[in-house]
Short mmCIF file of C-alpha atoms in Angstrom, two decimals:
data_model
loop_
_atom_site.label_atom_id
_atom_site.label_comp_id
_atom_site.label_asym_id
_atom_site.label_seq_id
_atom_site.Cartn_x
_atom_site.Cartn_y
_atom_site.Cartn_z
CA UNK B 1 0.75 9.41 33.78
CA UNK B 2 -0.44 7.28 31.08
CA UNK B 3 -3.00 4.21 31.75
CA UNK B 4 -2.24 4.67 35.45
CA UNK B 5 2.00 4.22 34.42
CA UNK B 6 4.31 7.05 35.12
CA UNK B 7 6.08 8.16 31.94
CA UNK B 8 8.65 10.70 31.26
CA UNK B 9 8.73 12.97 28.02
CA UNK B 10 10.98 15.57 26.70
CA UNK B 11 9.93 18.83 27.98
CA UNK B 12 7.13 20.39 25.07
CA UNK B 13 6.33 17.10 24.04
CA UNK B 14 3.18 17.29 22.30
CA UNK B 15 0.63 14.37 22.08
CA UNK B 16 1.98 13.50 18.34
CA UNK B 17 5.21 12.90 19.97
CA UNK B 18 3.54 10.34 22.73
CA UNK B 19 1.70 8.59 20.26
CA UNK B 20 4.99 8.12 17.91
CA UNK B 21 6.95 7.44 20.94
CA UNK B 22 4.70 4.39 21.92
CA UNK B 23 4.80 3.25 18.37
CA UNK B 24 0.92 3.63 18.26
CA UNK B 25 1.16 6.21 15.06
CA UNK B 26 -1.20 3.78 12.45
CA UNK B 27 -3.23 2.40 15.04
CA UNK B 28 -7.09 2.91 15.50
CA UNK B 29 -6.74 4.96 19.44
CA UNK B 30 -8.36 7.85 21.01
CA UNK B 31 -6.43 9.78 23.35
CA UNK B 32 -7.66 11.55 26.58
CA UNK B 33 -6.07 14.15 28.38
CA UNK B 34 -7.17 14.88 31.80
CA UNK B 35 -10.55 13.65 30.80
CA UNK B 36 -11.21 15.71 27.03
CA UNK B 37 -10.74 13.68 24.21
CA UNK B 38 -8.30 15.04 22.23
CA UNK B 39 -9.17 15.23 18.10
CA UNK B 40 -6.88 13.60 15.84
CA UNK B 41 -6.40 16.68 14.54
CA UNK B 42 -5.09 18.42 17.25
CA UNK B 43 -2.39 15.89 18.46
CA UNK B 44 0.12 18.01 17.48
CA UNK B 45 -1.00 21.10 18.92
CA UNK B 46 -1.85 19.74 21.84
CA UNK B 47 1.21 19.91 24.55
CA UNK B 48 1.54 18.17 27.46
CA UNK B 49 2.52 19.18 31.21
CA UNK B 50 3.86 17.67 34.15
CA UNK B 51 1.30 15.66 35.54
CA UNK B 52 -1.04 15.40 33.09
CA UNK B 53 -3.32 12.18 33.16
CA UNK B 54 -3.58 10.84 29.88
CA UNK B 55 -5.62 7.78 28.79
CA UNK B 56 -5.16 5.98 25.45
CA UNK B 57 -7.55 3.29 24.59
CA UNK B 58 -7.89 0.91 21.28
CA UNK B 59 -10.50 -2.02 20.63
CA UNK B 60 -10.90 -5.18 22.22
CA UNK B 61 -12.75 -8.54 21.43
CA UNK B 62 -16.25 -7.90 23.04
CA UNK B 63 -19.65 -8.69 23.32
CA UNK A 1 -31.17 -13.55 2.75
CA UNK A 2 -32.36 -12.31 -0.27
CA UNK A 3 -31.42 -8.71 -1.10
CA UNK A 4 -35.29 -7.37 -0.91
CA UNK A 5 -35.29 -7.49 2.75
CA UNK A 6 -32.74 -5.87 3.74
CA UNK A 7 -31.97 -5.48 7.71
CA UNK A 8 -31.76 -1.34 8.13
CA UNK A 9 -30.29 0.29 10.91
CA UNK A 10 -29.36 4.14 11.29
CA UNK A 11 -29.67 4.85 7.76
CA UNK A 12 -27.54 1.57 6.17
CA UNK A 13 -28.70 -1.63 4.80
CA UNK A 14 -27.56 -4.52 5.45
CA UNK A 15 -28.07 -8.26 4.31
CA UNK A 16 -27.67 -9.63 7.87
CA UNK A 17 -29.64 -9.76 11.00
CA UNK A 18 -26.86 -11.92 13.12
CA UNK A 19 -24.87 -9.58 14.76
CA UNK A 20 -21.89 -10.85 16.92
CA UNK A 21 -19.14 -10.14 19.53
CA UNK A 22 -16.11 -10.55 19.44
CA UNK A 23 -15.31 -11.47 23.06
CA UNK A 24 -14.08 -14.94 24.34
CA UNK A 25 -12.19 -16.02 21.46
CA UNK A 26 -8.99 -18.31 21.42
CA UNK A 27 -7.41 -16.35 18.73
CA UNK A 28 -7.97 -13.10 16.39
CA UNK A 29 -7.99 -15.88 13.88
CA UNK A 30 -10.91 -17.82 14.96
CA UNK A 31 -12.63 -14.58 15.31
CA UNK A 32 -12.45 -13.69 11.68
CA UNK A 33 -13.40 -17.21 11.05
CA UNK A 34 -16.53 -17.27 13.14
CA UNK A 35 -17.79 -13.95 11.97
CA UNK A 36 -17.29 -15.24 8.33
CA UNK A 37 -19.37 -18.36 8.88
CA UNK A 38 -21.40 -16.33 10.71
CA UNK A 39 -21.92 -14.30 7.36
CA UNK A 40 -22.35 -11.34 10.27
CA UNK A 41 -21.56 -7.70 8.74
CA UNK A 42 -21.25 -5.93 11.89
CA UNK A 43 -19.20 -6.34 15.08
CA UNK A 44 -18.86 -5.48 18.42
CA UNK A 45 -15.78 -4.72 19.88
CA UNK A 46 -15.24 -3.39 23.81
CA UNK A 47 -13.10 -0.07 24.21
CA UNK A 48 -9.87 -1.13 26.55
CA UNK A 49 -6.59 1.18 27.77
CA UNK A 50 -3.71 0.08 25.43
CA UNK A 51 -1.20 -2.27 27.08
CA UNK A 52 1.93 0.61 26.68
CA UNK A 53 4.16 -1.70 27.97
CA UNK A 54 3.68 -3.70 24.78
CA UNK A 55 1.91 -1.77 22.50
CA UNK A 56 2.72 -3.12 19.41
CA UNK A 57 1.15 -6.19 20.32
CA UNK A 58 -1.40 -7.33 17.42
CA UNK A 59 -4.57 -5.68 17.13
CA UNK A 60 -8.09 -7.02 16.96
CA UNK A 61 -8.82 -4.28 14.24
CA UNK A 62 -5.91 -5.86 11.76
CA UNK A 63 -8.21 -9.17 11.26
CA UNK A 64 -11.28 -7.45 10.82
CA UNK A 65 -11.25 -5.36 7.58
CA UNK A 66 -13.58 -2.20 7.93
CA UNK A 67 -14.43 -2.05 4.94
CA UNK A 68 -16.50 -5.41 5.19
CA UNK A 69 -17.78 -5.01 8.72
CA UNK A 70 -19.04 -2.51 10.77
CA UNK A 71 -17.72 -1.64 14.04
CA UNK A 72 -19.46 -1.30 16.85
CA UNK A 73 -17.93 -0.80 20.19
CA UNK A 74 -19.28 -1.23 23.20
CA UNK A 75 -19.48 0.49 26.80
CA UNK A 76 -19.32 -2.72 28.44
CA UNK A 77 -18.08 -2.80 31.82
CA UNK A 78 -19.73 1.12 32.55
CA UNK A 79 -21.90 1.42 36.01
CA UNK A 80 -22.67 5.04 35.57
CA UNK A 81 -24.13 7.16 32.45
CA UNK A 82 -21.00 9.31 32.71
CA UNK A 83 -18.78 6.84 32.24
CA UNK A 84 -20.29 5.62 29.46
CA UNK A 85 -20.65 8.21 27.75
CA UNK A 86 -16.96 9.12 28.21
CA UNK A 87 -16.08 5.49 26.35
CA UNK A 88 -18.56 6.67 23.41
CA UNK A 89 -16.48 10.22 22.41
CA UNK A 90 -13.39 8.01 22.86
CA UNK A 91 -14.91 5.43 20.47
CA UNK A 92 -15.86 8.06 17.77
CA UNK A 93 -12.60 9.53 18.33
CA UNK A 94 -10.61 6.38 17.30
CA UNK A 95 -12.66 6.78 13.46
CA UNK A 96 -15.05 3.98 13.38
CA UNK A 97 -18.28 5.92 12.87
CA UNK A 98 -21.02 7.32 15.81
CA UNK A 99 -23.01 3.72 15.96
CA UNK A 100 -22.48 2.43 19.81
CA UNK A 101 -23.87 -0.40 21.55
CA UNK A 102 -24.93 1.89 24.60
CA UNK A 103 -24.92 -0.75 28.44
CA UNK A 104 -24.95 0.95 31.71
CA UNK A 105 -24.53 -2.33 33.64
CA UNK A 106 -26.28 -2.17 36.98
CA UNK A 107 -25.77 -4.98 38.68
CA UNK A 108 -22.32 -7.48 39.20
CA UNK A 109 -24.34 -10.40 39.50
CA UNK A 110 -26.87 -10.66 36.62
CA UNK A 111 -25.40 -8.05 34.22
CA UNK A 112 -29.12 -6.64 34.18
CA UNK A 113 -28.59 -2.86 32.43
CA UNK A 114 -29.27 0.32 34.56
CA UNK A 115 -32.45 1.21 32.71
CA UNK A 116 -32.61 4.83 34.28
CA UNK A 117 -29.20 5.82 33.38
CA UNK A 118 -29.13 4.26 30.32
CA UNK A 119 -31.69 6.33 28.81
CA UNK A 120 -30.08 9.20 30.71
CA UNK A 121 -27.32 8.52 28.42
CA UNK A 122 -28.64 7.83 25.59
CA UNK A 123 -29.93 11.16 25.94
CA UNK A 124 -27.24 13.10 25.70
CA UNK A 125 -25.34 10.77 23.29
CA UNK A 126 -28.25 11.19 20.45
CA UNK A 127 -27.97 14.74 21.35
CA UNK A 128 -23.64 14.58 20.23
CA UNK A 129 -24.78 13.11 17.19
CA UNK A 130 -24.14 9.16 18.05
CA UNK A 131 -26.60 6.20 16.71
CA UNK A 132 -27.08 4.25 20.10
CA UNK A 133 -28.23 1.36 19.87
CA UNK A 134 -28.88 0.54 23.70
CA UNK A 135 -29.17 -3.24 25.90
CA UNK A 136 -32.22 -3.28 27.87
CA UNK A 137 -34.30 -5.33 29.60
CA UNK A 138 -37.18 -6.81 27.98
CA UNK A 139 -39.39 -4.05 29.49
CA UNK A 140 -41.52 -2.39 26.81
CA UNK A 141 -41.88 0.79 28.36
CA UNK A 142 -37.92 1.26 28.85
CA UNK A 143 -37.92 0.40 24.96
CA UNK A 144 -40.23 3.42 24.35
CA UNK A 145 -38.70 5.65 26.39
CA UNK A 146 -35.31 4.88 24.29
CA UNK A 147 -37.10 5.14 21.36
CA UNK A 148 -38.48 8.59 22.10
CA UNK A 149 -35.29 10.05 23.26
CA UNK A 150 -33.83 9.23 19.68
CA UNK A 151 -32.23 5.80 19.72
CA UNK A 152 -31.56 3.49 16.32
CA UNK A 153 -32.99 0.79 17.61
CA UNK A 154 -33.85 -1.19 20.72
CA UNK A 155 -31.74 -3.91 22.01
CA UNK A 156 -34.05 -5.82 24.76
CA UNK A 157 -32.02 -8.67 26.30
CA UNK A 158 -33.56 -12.65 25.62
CA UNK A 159 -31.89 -13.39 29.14
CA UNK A 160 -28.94 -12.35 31.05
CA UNK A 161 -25.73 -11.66 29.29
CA UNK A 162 -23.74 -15.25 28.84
CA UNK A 163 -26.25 -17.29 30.26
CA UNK A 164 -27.55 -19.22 27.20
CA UNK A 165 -30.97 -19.64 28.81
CA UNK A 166 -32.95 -18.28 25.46
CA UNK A 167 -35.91 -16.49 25.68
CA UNK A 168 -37.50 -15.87 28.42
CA UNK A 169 -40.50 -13.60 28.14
CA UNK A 170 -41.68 -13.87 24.21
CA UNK A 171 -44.89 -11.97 24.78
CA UNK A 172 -43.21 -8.84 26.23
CA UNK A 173 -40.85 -9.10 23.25
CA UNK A 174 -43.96 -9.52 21.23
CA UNK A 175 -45.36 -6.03 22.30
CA UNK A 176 -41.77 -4.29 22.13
CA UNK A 177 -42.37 -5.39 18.22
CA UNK A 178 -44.98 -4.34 17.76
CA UNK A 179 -45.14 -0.95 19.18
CA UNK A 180 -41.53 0.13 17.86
CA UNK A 181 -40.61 2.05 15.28
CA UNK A 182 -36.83 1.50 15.22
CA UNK A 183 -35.47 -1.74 14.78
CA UNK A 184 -35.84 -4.32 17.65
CA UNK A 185 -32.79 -6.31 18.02
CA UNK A 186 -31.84 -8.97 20.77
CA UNK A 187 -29.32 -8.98 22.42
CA UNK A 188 -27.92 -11.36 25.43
CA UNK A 189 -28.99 -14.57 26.57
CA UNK A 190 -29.20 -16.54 23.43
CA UNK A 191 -27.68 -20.22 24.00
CA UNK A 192 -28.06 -22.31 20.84
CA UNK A 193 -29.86 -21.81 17.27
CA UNK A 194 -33.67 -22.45 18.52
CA UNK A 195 -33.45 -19.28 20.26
CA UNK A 196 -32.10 -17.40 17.50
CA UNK A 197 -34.86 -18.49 15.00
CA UNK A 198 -37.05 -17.84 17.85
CA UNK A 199 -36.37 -14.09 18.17
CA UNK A 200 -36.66 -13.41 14.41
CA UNK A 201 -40.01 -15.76 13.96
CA UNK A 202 -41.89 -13.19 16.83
CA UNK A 203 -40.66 -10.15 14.52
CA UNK A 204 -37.57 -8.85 16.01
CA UNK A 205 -35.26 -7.23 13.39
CA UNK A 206 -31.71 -8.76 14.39
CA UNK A 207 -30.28 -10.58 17.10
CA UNK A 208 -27.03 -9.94 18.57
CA UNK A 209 -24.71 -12.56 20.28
CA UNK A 210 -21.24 -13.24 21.68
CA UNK A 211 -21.17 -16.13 24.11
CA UNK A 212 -23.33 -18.54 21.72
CA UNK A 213 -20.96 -18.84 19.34
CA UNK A 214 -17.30 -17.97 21.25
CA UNK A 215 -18.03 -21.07 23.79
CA UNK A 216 -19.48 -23.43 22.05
CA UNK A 217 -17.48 -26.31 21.54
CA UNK A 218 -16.91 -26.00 17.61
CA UNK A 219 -17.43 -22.01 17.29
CA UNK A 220 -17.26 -22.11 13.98
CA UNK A 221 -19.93 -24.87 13.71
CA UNK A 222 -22.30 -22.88 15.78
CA UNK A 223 -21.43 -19.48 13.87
CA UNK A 224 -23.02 -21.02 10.97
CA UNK A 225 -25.67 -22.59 12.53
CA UNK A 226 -26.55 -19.07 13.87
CA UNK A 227 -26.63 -17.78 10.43
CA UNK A 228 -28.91 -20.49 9.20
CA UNK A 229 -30.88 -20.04 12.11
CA UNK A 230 -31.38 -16.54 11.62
CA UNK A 231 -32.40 -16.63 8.15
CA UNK A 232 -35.07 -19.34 9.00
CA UNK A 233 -36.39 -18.07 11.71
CA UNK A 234 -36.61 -14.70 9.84
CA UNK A 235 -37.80 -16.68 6.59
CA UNK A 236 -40.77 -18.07 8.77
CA UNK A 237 -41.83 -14.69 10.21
CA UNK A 238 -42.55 -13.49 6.60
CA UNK A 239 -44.39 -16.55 5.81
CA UNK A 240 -47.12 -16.19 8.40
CA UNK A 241 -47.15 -19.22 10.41
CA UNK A 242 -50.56 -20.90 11.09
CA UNK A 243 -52.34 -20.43 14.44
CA UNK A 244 -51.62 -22.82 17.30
CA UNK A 245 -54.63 -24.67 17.90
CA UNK A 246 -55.33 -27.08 20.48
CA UNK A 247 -56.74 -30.13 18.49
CA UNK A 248 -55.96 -31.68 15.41
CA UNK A 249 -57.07 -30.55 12.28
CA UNK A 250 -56.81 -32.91 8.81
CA UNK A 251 -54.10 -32.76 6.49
CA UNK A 252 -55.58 -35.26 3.92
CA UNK A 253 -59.11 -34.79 2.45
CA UNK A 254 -61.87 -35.83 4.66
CA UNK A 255 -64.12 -36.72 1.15
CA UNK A 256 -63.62 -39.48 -1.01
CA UNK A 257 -62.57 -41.89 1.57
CA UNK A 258 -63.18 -45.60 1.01
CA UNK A 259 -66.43 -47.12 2.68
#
């Protein structure tokens, strides 16, 4: 799941590969996976698993 | 403002004491617009989910160049400390720095902060290295207490968020001045440029604002009145003003008069 949406990825995908696959590569995002924030760093080492929950946020206008 | 008084928060200077939101806007356009006439240097953005269904869809972040402004996102929208906190390490993760505009909303109606679990937060955020900068009610013992757990600054609201109603206690914010030791900054509740030059003539450091500026008719107008009313009001508080008295005393000489 991602935001709440059901997504399918190629078994081993990695968080890397999510982030390319949503076109989000250059963009200013954190990325959650059930709950830890995952480092920048460690996108590619980090894999993910059938029903994982996974939360990717950016910046909005705010007060 | 002249360079020789600067406006210094966690460890940076900076030449302005307007800081703004960037909420409520038509278009990322008149953001960057308003901000510029707002001569504001840093910015507060809220921390959202991406839209994946469209997620190339333009960015706030590509109108605002970082390396003029200062981001500082919010945990707007958070009812618990945990939940804040969570939107603070995703913040810092996304590589805008460890300064956060800490809110732990407790109530739908007013928007009046959780006091308790905000400093419960703020805790544990100064404790993973962040510079919070928290909203609080005008209450000057929540302000020490934030102060003494480690915050940058204090951020006591004028009024409630988005009402424009001003200030409405000056003589607590007058004691939050003067017993602090971080920067005091406003933040909520400001409606038009009076109120602005009023925070910064009792001594507060900064004041921060959104709705002011994003719904006034001409936002762009009122940006740069906000600027202008910032550095007066600001201007004046250096300057001393004179006493209030209650009768009238002679501007003219009171010798030499005709008889």
């Amino acid at each position: 799941m991602v935001n709440d949406e059901p997504r399918e990825l190629a078994a081993g995908s990695t968080v890397a590969d999510l982030v390319v696959t949503l076109g989000l590569g250059p963009r200013r995002i954190a990325v959650e996976v059930n709950r830890d924030v995952v480092p920048r760093s460690s996108y590619g080492a980090t894999a993910l698993h059938d029903g994982d929950a996974i939360e990717i946020i950016h910046f909005v206008g705010g007060g | 403002m002249a360079l020789d008084d600067p406006f210094v928060l966690a460890g940076k200077s900076y030449r302005s004491r307007l800081i703004v939101g960037s909420g409520k806007y038509t278009s990322f356009e008149e953001t960057r617009r308003a901000t510029d006439a707002a001569g504001a240097e840093i910015i507060t953005v809220a921390v959202r989910r991406v839209n994946i269904t469209d997620p190339g869809k333009e960015n706030l972040l590509d109108h605002l160049p970082l390396d003029r402004y200062t981001i500082l996102p919010n945990t707007a929208g958070c009812y618990t400390a945990e939940d804040a906190i969570r939107t603070c390490r995703l913040a810092r993760e996304a590589g805008i720095g460890t300064l956060v505009k800490l809110e732990v909303i407790g109530d739908e109606k007013t928007l009046f902060p959780d006091v308790a679990a905000t400093i419960e937060a703020a805790k544990i955020l100064v404790k993973e290295g962040f510079q919070v900068l928290p909203y609080v009610t005008d209450d000057p013992v929540a302000c020490k207490h934030l102060e003494d757990v480690g915050c940058a600054a204090v951020m006591p609201l004028a009024a409630p968020i988005g009402s424009g109603l001003g200030i409405r206690n000056p003589y607590n914010l007058r004691i939050i001045v003067e017993q602090s030791r971080v920067p005091v900054i406003v933040d909520a509740g400001v409606g038009t440029a009076s109120h602005a030059s009023e925070a910064l003539e009792l001594g507060c450091d900064a004041v921060l604002m959104n709705t002011a500026i994003a719904g006034a008719k001409d936002p762009i107008l009122m940006a740069e009145a906000m600027r202008l009313a910032v550095d007066a009001g600001r201007k004046a508080f250096l300057a001393g003003r004179i006493p209030a008295k209650l009768y009238a005393t002679a501007s003219s000489p009171v010798t030499g008069l005709l008889r």
